[in-house]
PDB file of C-alpha atoms in Angstrom:
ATOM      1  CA  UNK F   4       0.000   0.000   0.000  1.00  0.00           C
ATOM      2  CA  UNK F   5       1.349   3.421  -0.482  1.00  0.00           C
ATOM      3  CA  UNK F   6       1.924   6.098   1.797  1.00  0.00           C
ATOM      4  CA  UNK F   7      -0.453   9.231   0.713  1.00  0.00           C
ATOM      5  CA  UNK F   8       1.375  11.718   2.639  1.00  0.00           C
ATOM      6  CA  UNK F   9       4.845  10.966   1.205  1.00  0.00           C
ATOM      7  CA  UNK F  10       3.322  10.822  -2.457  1.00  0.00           C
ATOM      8  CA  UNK F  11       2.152  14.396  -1.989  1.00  0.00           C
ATOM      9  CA  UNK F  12       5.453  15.449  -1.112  1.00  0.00           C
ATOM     10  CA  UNK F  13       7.068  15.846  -4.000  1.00  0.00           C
ATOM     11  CA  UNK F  14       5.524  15.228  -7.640  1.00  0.00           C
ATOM     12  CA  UNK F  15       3.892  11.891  -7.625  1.00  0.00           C
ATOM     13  CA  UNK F  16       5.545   9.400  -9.903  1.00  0.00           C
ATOM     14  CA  UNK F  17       2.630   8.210 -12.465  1.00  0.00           C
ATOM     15  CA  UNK F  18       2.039   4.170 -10.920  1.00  0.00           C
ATOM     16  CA  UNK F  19       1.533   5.458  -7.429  1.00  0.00           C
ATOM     17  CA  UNK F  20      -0.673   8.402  -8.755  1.00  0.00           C
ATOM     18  CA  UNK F  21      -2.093   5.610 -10.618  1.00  0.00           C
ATOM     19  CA  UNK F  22      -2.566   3.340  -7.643  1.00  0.00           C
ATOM     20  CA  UNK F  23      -4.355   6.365  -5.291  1.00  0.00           C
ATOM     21  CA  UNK F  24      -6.634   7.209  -8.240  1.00  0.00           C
ATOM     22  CA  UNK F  25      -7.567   3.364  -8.453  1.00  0.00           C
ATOM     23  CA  UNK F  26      -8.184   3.332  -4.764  1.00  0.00           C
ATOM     24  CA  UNK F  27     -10.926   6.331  -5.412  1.00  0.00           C
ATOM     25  CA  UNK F  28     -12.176   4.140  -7.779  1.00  0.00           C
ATOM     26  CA  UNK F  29     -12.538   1.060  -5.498  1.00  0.00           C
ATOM     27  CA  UNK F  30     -13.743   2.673  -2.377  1.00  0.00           C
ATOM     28  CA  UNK F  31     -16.011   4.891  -4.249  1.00  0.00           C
ATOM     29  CA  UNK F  32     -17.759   1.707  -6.194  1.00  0.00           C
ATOM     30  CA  UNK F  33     -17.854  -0.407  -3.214  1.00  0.00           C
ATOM     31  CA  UNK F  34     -19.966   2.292  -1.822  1.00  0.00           C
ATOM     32  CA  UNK F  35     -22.139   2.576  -4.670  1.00  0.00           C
ATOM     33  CA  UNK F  36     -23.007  -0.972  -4.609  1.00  0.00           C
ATOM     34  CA  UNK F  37     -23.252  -1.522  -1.182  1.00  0.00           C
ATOM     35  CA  UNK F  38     -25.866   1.312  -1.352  1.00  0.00           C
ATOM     36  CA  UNK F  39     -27.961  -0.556  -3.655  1.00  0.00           C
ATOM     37  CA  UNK F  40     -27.603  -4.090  -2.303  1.00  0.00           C
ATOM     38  CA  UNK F  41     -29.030  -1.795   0.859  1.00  0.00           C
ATOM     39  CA  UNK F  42     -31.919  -0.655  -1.172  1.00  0.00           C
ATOM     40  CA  UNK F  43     -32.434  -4.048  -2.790  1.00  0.00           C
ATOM     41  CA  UNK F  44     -32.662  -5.569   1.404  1.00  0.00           C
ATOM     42  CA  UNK F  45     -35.115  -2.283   2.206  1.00  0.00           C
ATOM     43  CA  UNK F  46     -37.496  -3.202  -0.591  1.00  0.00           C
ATOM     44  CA  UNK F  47     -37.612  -6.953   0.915  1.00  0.00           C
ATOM     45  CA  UNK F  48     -38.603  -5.325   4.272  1.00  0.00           C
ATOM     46  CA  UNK F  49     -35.117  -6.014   6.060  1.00  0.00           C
ATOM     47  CA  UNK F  50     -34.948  -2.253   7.327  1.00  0.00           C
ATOM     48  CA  UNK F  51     -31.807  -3.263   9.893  1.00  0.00           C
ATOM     49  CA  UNK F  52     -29.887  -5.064   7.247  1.00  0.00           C
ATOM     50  CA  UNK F  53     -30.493  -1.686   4.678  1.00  0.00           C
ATOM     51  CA  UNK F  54     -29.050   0.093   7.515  1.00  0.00           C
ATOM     52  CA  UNK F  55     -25.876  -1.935   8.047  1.00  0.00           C
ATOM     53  CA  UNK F  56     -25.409  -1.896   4.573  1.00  0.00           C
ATOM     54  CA  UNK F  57     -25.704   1.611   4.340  1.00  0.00           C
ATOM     55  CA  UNK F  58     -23.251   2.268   6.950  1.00  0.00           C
ATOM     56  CA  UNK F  59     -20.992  -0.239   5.262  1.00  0.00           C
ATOM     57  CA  UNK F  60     -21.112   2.445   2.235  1.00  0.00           C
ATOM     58  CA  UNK F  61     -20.651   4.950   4.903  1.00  0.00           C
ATOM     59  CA  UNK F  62     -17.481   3.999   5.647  1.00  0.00           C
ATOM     60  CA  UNK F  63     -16.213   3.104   1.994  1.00  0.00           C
ATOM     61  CA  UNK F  64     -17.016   6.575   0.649  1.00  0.00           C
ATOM     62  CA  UNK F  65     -15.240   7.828   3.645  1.00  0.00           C
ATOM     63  CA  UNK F  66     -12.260   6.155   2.330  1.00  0.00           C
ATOM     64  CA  UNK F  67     -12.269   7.570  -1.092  1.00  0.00           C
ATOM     65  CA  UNK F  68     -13.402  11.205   0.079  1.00  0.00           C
ATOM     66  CA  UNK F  69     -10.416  11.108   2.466  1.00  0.00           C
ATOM     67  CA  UNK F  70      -7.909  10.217  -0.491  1.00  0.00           C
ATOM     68  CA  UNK F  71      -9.953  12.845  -2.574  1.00  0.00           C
ATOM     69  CA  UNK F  72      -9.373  15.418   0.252  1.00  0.00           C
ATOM     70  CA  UNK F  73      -5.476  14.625   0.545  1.00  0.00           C
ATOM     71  CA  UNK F  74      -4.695  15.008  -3.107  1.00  0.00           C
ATOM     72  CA  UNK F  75      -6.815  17.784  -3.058  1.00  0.00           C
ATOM     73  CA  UNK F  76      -4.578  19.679  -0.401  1.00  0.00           C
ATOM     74  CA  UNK F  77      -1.873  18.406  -1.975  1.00  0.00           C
ATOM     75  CA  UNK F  78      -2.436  20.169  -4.782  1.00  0.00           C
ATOM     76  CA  UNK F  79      -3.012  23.497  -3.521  1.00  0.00           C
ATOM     77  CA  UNK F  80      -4.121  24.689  -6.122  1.00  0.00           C
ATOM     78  CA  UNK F  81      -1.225  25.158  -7.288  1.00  0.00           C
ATOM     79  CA  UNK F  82      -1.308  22.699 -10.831  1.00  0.00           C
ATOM     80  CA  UNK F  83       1.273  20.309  -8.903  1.00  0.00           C
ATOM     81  CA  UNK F  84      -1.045  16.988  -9.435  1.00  0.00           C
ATOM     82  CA  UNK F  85      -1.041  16.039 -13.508  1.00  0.00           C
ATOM     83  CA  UNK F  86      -4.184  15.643 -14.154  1.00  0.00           C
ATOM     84  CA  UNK F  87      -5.450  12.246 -16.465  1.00  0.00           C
ATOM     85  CA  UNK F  88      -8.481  10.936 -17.515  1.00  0.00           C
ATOM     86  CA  UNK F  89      -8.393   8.484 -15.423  1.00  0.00           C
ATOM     87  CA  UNK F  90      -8.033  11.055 -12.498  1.00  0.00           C
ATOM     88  CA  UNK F  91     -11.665  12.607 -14.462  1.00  0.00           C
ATOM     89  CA  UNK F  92     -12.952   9.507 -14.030  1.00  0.00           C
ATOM     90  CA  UNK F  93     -11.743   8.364 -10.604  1.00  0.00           C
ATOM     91  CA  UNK F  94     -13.678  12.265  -9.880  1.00  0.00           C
ATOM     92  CA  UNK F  95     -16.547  11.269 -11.383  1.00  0.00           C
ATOM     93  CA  UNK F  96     -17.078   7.599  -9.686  1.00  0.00           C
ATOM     94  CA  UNK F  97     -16.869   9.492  -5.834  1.00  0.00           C
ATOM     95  CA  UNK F  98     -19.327  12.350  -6.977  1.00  0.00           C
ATOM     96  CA  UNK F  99     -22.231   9.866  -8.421  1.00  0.00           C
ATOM     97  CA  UNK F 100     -21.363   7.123  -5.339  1.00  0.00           C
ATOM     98  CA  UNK F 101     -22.249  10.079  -3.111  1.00  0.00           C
ATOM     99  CA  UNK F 102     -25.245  11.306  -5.264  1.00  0.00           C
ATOM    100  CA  UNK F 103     -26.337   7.663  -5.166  1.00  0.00           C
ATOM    101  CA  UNK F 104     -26.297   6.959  -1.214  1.00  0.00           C
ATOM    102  CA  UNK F 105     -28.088  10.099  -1.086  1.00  0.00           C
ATOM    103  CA  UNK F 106     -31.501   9.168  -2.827  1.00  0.00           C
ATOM    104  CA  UNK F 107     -30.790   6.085  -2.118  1.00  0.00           C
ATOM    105  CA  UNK F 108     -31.007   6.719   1.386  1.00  0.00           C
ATOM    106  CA  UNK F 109     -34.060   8.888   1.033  1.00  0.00           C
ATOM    107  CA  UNK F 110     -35.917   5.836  -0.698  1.00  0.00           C
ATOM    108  CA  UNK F 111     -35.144   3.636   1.707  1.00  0.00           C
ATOM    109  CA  UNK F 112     -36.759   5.786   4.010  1.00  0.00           C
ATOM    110  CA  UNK F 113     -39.834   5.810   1.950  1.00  0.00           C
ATOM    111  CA  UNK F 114     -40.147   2.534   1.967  1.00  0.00           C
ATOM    112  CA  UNK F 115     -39.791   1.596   5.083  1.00  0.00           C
ATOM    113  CA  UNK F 116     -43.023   4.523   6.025  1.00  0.00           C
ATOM    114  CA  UNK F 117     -44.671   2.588   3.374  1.00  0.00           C
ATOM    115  CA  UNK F 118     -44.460  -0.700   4.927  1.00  0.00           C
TER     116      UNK F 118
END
């Protein structure tokens, strides 16, 4: 695993830039899906298993916001990080995970007044 606060030291050499934008990707879809497989339990009826799903996703898109936040300051806006596509896409995976476990949360919520 690589350590995030040396990388942003000094320019980041493209595999380990390549490895923390891959870790966005993976913590930020992990989160995304467990948010689903949440809504998939709250339509069933199993409120408490939604729940601990959704904290699950919680905690992954904690993960990837924290990485998000450190190249961020890392940055300072200041051009240092190259940015790649991949980087664009790596952006765009957090910001729809976190749009998703927001309605998804609010349907859950729906359904279980409905039931």
């Amino acid at each position: 695993m690589f350590d995030l606060d040396t990388v942003l030291e000094s320019t980041i050499p493209a595999d380990e830039l390549e490895e923390v934008v891959m870790g966005l990707i993976i913590n930020s879809g992990h989160a995304r899906s467990l948010a689903y497989t949440a809504l998939k339990q709250a339509k069933q009826g199993d409120f408490d298993g939604a729940k601990a799903l959704m904290e699950q996703s919680r905690l992954a898109l904690n993960e990837a916001h924290l990485v998000q936040t450190k190249l961020i300051e890392g940055d300072q806006g200041e051009g240092r990080m190259k940015v790649s596509l991949v980087l664009v896409h790596a952006q765009d995976h957090l910001m729809t995970s976190m749009l998703a476990r927001e309605l998804i949360t609010e349907l859950i919520e729906l359904h279980e007044k409905l039931k």
